[in-house]
Amino acid sequence: MASSSSSSRSYSEFSVFLSFTGETRTSFSDHLYTSLQEAGVLTFRDKEGIREGNDISDESKQAIEGSEISIVVFSKNYAQSICCLDELVKMVECKQKLGQKILPIFYHVTPSEVRKHTGEFGIALDQYIEQFGEETVNVWKAALTTVADLNGWHIMEDG
């Protein structure tokens, strides 16, 4: 999930789109965001991480399209967020169509869990089949697999 620190900014001005779930908002993702900002990297993230409904916002879509790179913080509950899954699909679409970069960070999950949809990822995706249909879930699975196959960082410890 993601949004700006300045609502007057054009989305094409962002260098990085930061996608993460609320579970890392006050820890890893917040530290990463702060570090990027202090380094002068214009970063888009959601204002508070809480959005009504399940749809990705137009603001997030525009920010993804206008960013040079997307950083995805995969954590245990990432697949439990439909918004995050939809953001991920949009990132993959922009990578394929526009050549944008995606940098995955595996925070307390392994790349294999994300790639093979096991553990919490598999549980969440299986639960979505009845609600959203197999076709939609397969699109999310393909995006997870694509991004998990990219070079990224694997973090298993705090600090």
PDB file of C-alpha atoms in Angstrom:
ATOM      1  CA  MET A   1       0.000   0.000   0.000  1.00  0.00           C
ATOM      2  CA  ALA A   2       1.304   3.450  -0.706  1.00  0.00           C
ATOM      3  CA  SER A   3       0.862   7.335  -0.787  1.00  0.00           C
ATOM      4  CA  SER A   4       2.650  10.637  -0.669  1.00  0.00           C
ATOM      5  CA  SER A   5       3.856  12.957   2.002  1.00  0.00           C
ATOM      6  CA  SER A   6       2.742  15.854  -0.196  1.00  0.00           C
ATOM      7  CA  SER A   7      -0.671  15.796  -1.830  1.00  0.00           C
ATOM      8  CA  SER A   8       0.293  18.563  -4.276  1.00  0.00           C
ATOM      9  CA  ARG A   9       3.018  16.471  -5.856  1.00  0.00           C
ATOM     10  CA  SER A  10       2.625  14.967  -9.306  1.00  0.00           C
ATOM     11  CA  TYR A  11       2.787  11.179  -9.261  1.00  0.00           C
ATOM     12  CA  SER A  12       5.423  11.193 -11.995  1.00  0.00           C
ATOM     13  CA  GLU A  13       7.766  12.931  -9.567  1.00  0.00           C
ATOM     14  CA  PHE A  14       8.161   9.841  -7.389  1.00  0.00           C
ATOM     15  CA  SER A  15      11.221   7.684  -7.708  1.00  0.00           C
ATOM     16  CA  VAL A  16       9.918   4.838  -5.536  1.00  0.00           C
ATOM     17  CA  PHE A  17       6.533   3.267  -4.846  1.00  0.00           C
ATOM     18  CA  LEU A  18       6.632   1.451  -1.490  1.00  0.00           C
ATOM     19  CA  SER A  19       4.213  -1.471  -1.028  1.00  0.00           C
ATOM     20  CA  PHE A  20       3.779  -3.124   2.369  1.00  0.00           C
ATOM     21  CA  THR A  21       1.155  -4.289   4.848  1.00  0.00           C
ATOM     22  CA  GLY A  22       0.213  -2.629   8.113  1.00  0.00           C
ATOM     23  CA  GLU A  23       2.150  -5.193  10.125  1.00  0.00           C
ATOM     24  CA  THR A  24       5.441  -3.545   9.068  1.00  0.00           C
ATOM     25  CA  ARG A  25       4.166   0.072   9.032  1.00  0.00           C
ATOM     26  CA  THR A  26       5.663   1.074  12.388  1.00  0.00           C
ATOM     27  CA  SER A  27       8.770  -1.044  12.057  1.00  0.00           C
ATOM     28  CA  PHE A  28      10.721  -2.023   8.973  1.00  0.00           C
ATOM     29  CA  SER A  29       8.671  -0.182   6.336  1.00  0.00           C
ATOM     30  CA  ASP A  30       8.667   3.045   8.324  1.00  0.00           C
ATOM     31  CA  HIS A  31      12.442   2.891   8.778  1.00  0.00           C
ATOM     32  CA  LEU A  32      12.901   2.160   5.071  1.00  0.00           C
ATOM     33  CA  TYR A  33      10.623   5.058   4.091  1.00  0.00           C
ATOM     34  CA  THR A  34      12.431   7.457   6.436  1.00  0.00           C
ATOM     35  CA  SER A  35      15.837   6.370   5.125  1.00  0.00           C
ATOM     36  CA  LEU A  36      14.747   6.846   1.515  1.00  0.00           C
ATOM     37  CA  GLN A  37      13.357  10.308   2.285  1.00  0.00           C
ATOM     38  CA  GLU A  38      16.526  11.323   4.162  1.00  0.00           C
ATOM     39  CA  ALA A  39      18.579  10.202   1.154  1.00  0.00           C
ATOM     40  CA  GLY A  40      16.501  12.493  -1.053  1.00  0.00           C
ATOM     41  CA  VAL A  41      14.535   9.700  -2.749  1.00  0.00           C
ATOM     42  CA  LEU A  42      10.952  10.821  -3.354  1.00  0.00           C
ATOM     43  CA  THR A  43       8.899   7.907  -2.101  1.00  0.00           C
ATOM     44  CA  PHE A  44       5.162   7.261  -2.318  1.00  0.00           C
ATOM     45  CA  ARG A  45       3.417   5.341   0.463  1.00  0.00           C
ATOM     46  CA  ASP A  46      -0.098   5.326   1.804  1.00  0.00           C
ATOM     47  CA  LYS A  47      -1.047   8.045   4.208  1.00  0.00           C
ATOM     48  CA  GLU A  48      -2.074   5.764   7.049  1.00  0.00           C
ATOM     49  CA  GLY A  49      -2.247   2.283   5.587  1.00  0.00           C
ATOM     50  CA  ILE A  50      -5.972   2.000   6.164  1.00  0.00           C
ATOM     51  CA  ARG A  51      -8.302   2.178   3.211  1.00  0.00           C
ATOM     52  CA  GLU A  52     -11.977   1.334   2.991  1.00  0.00           C
ATOM     53  CA  GLY A  53     -12.932  -1.376   0.545  1.00  0.00           C
ATOM     54  CA  ASN A  54     -10.743  -3.776  -1.355  1.00  0.00           C
ATOM     55  CA  ASP A  55      -9.916  -1.794  -4.478  1.00  0.00           C
ATOM     56  CA  ILE A  56      -6.536  -0.299  -5.233  1.00  0.00           C
ATOM     57  CA  SER A  57      -6.898   3.486  -5.203  1.00  0.00           C
ATOM     58  CA  ASP A  58      -6.492   5.609  -8.312  1.00  0.00           C
ATOM     59  CA  GLU A  59      -3.809   7.471  -6.347  1.00  0.00           C
ATOM     60  CA  SER A  60      -1.810   4.258  -5.927  1.00  0.00           C
ATOM     61  CA  LYS A  61      -2.267   3.254  -9.586  1.00  0.00           C
ATOM     62  CA  GLN A  62      -0.972   6.634 -10.747  1.00  0.00           C
ATOM     63  CA  ALA A  63       1.936   6.496  -8.318  1.00  0.00           C
ATOM     64  CA  ILE A  64       2.941   3.024  -9.504  1.00  0.00           C
ATOM     65  CA  GLU A  65       2.777   4.118 -13.147  1.00  0.00           C
ATOM     66  CA  GLY A  66       4.811   7.241 -12.420  1.00  0.00           C
ATOM     67  CA  SER A  67       7.518   5.688 -10.251  1.00  0.00           C
ATOM     68  CA  GLU A  68      10.853   4.475 -11.526  1.00  0.00           C
ATOM     69  CA  ILE A  69      10.982   1.548  -9.127  1.00  0.00           C
ATOM     70  CA  SER A  70       8.609  -0.300  -6.825  1.00  0.00           C
ATOM     71  CA  ILE A  71       9.842  -1.766  -3.563  1.00  0.00           C
ATOM     72  CA  VAL A  72       7.677  -4.584  -2.243  1.00  0.00           C
ATOM     73  CA  VAL A  73       8.040  -5.598   1.399  1.00  0.00           C
ATOM     74  CA  PHE A  74       6.693  -9.145   1.496  1.00  0.00           C
ATOM     75  CA  SER A  75       5.779 -10.008   5.060  1.00  0.00           C
ATOM     76  CA  LYS A  76       3.772 -12.822   6.586  1.00  0.00           C
ATOM     77  CA  ASN A  77       0.400 -11.126   6.024  1.00  0.00           C
ATOM     78  CA  TYR A  78       1.089  -9.503   2.626  1.00  0.00           C
ATOM     79  CA  ALA A  79      -1.280 -11.813   0.725  1.00  0.00           C
ATOM     80  CA  GLN A  80      -4.064 -11.049   3.196  1.00  0.00           C
ATOM     81  CA  SER A  81      -4.295  -7.562   1.686  1.00  0.00           C
ATOM     82  CA  ILE A  82      -6.264  -7.471  -1.549  1.00  0.00           C
ATOM     83  CA  CYS A  83      -5.009  -3.936  -2.113  1.00  0.00           C
ATOM     84  CA  CYS A  84      -1.405  -5.140  -1.882  1.00  0.00           C
ATOM     85  CA  LEU A  85      -2.101  -7.983  -4.305  1.00  0.00           C
ATOM     86  CA  ASP A  86      -3.726  -5.586  -6.766  1.00  0.00           C
ATOM     87  CA  GLU A  87      -0.802  -3.163  -6.389  1.00  0.00           C
ATOM     88  CA  LEU A  88       1.560  -6.038  -7.125  1.00  0.00           C
ATOM     89  CA  VAL A  89      -0.328  -6.915 -10.321  1.00  0.00           C
ATOM     90  CA  LYS A  90      -0.081  -3.267 -11.405  1.00  0.00           C
ATOM     91  CA  MET A  91       3.663  -3.226 -10.659  1.00  0.00           C
ATOM     92  CA  VAL A  92       4.227  -6.337 -12.777  1.00  0.00           C
ATOM     93  CA  GLU A  93       2.151  -4.809 -15.558  1.00  0.00           C
ATOM     94  CA  CYS A  94       4.298  -1.643 -15.468  1.00  0.00           C
ATOM     95  CA  LYS A  95       7.469  -3.737 -15.405  1.00  0.00           C
ATOM     96  CA  GLN A  96       6.369  -5.592 -18.528  1.00  0.00           C
ATOM     97  CA  LYS A  97       4.952  -2.610 -20.437  1.00  0.00           C
ATOM     98  CA  LEU A  98       7.183   0.238 -19.266  1.00  0.00           C
ATOM     99  CA  GLY A  99      10.357  -1.539 -18.131  1.00  0.00           C
ATOM    100  CA  GLN A 100      10.002  -0.387 -14.544  1.00  0.00           C
ATOM    101  CA  LYS A 101      12.044  -2.083 -11.859  1.00  0.00           C
ATOM    102  CA  ILE A 102      10.696  -4.039  -8.900  1.00  0.00           C
ATOM    103  CA  LEU A 103      12.797  -4.747  -5.822  1.00  0.00           C
ATOM    104  CA  PRO A 104      11.377  -7.396  -3.485  1.00  0.00           C
ATOM    105  CA  ILE A 105      12.252  -7.500   0.188  1.00  0.00           C
ATOM    106  CA  PHE A 106      11.356 -10.737   1.953  1.00  0.00           C
ATOM    107  CA  TYR A 107      10.747  -9.704   5.559  1.00  0.00           C
ATOM    108  CA  HIS A 108      10.423 -12.727   7.832  1.00  0.00           C
ATOM    109  CA  VAL A 109       9.237 -14.851   4.890  1.00  0.00           C
ATOM    110  CA  THR A 110      11.258 -16.801   2.370  1.00  0.00           C
ATOM    111  CA  PRO A 111      11.208 -16.146  -1.364  1.00  0.00           C
ATOM    112  CA  SER A 112      10.024 -19.755  -1.734  1.00  0.00           C
ATOM    113  CA  GLU A 113       6.892 -19.088   0.381  1.00  0.00           C
ATOM    114  CA  VAL A 114       5.976 -16.211  -1.917  1.00  0.00           C
ATOM    115  CA  ARG A 115       6.937 -18.004  -5.153  1.00  0.00           C
ATOM    116  CA  LYS A 116       5.197 -21.296  -4.333  1.00  0.00           C
ATOM    117  CA  HIS A 117       2.261 -19.734  -2.435  1.00  0.00           C
ATOM    118  CA  THR A 118       2.848 -21.750   0.727  1.00  0.00           C
ATOM    119  CA  GLY A 119       2.359 -20.860   4.374  1.00  0.00           C
ATOM    120  CA  GLU A 120       0.259 -17.750   4.992  1.00  0.00           C
ATOM    121  CA  PHE A 121       0.390 -16.901   1.266  1.00  0.00           C
ATOM    122  CA  GLY A 122      -1.255 -20.181   0.303  1.00  0.00           C
ATOM    123  CA  ILE A 123      -3.858 -19.935   3.051  1.00  0.00           C
ATOM    124  CA  ALA A 124      -4.901 -16.413   2.014  1.00  0.00           C
ATOM    125  CA  LEU A 125      -4.998 -17.224  -1.702  1.00  0.00           C
ATOM    126  CA  ASP A 126      -7.014 -20.400  -1.173  1.00  0.00           C
ATOM    127  CA  GLN A 127      -9.575 -18.431   0.840  1.00  0.00           C
ATOM    128  CA  TYR A 128      -9.966 -15.910  -1.994  1.00  0.00           C
ATOM    129  CA  ILE A 129     -10.937 -18.460  -4.667  1.00  0.00           C
ATOM    130  CA  GLU A 130     -14.585 -18.620  -3.633  1.00  0.00           C
ATOM    131  CA  GLN A 131     -14.860 -14.854  -3.129  1.00  0.00           C
ATOM    132  CA  PHE A 132     -13.007 -13.614  -6.225  1.00  0.00           C
ATOM    133  CA  GLY A 133     -12.812 -16.634  -8.504  1.00  0.00           C
ATOM    134  CA  GLU A 134      -9.935 -18.768  -9.700  1.00  0.00           C
ATOM    135  CA  GLU A 135      -9.058 -16.447 -12.590  1.00  0.00           C
ATOM    136  CA  THR A 136      -8.417 -13.461 -10.294  1.00  0.00           C
ATOM    137  CA  VAL A 137      -6.496 -15.574  -7.794  1.00  0.00           C
ATOM    138  CA  ASN A 138      -4.345 -16.974 -10.614  1.00  0.00           C
ATOM    139  CA  VAL A 139      -3.463 -13.405 -11.682  1.00  0.00           C
ATOM    140  CA  TRP A 140      -2.354 -12.664  -8.105  1.00  0.00           C
ATOM    141  CA  LYS A 141      -0.384 -15.927  -7.963  1.00  0.00           C
ATOM    142  CA  ALA A 142       1.376 -15.125 -11.236  1.00  0.00           C
ATOM    143  CA  ALA A 143       2.354 -11.679  -9.940  1.00  0.00           C
ATOM    144  CA  LEU A 144       3.661 -13.154  -6.672  1.00  0.00           C
ATOM    145  CA  THR A 145       5.701 -15.742  -8.583  1.00  0.00           C
ATOM    146  CA  THR A 146       7.100 -13.155 -11.005  1.00  0.00           C
ATOM    147  CA  VAL A 147       8.269 -10.836  -8.252  1.00  0.00           C
ATOM    148  CA  ALA A 148       9.556 -13.638  -5.999  1.00  0.00           C
ATOM    149  CA  ASP A 149      11.782 -14.740  -8.888  1.00  0.00           C
ATOM    150  CA  LEU A 150      13.510 -11.328  -8.955  1.00  0.00           C
ATOM    151  CA  ASN A 151      16.706 -10.588  -7.077  1.00  0.00           C
ATOM    152  CA  GLY A 152      15.942  -8.952  -3.751  1.00  0.00           C
ATOM    153  CA  TRP A 153      16.756  -8.904  -0.072  1.00  0.00           C
ATOM    154  CA  HIS A 154      15.888 -11.598   2.429  1.00  0.00           C
ATOM    155  CA  ILE A 155      15.590 -10.335   6.014  1.00  0.00           C
ATOM    156  CA  MET A 156      14.867 -12.793   8.810  1.00  0.00           C
ATOM    157  CA  GLU A 157      16.051 -10.772  11.798  1.00  0.00           C
ATOM    158  CA  ASP A 158      14.997  -7.381  13.162  1.00  0.00           C
ATOM    159  CA  GLY A 159      17.482  -4.569  13.345  1.00  0.00           C
TER     160      GLY A 159
END
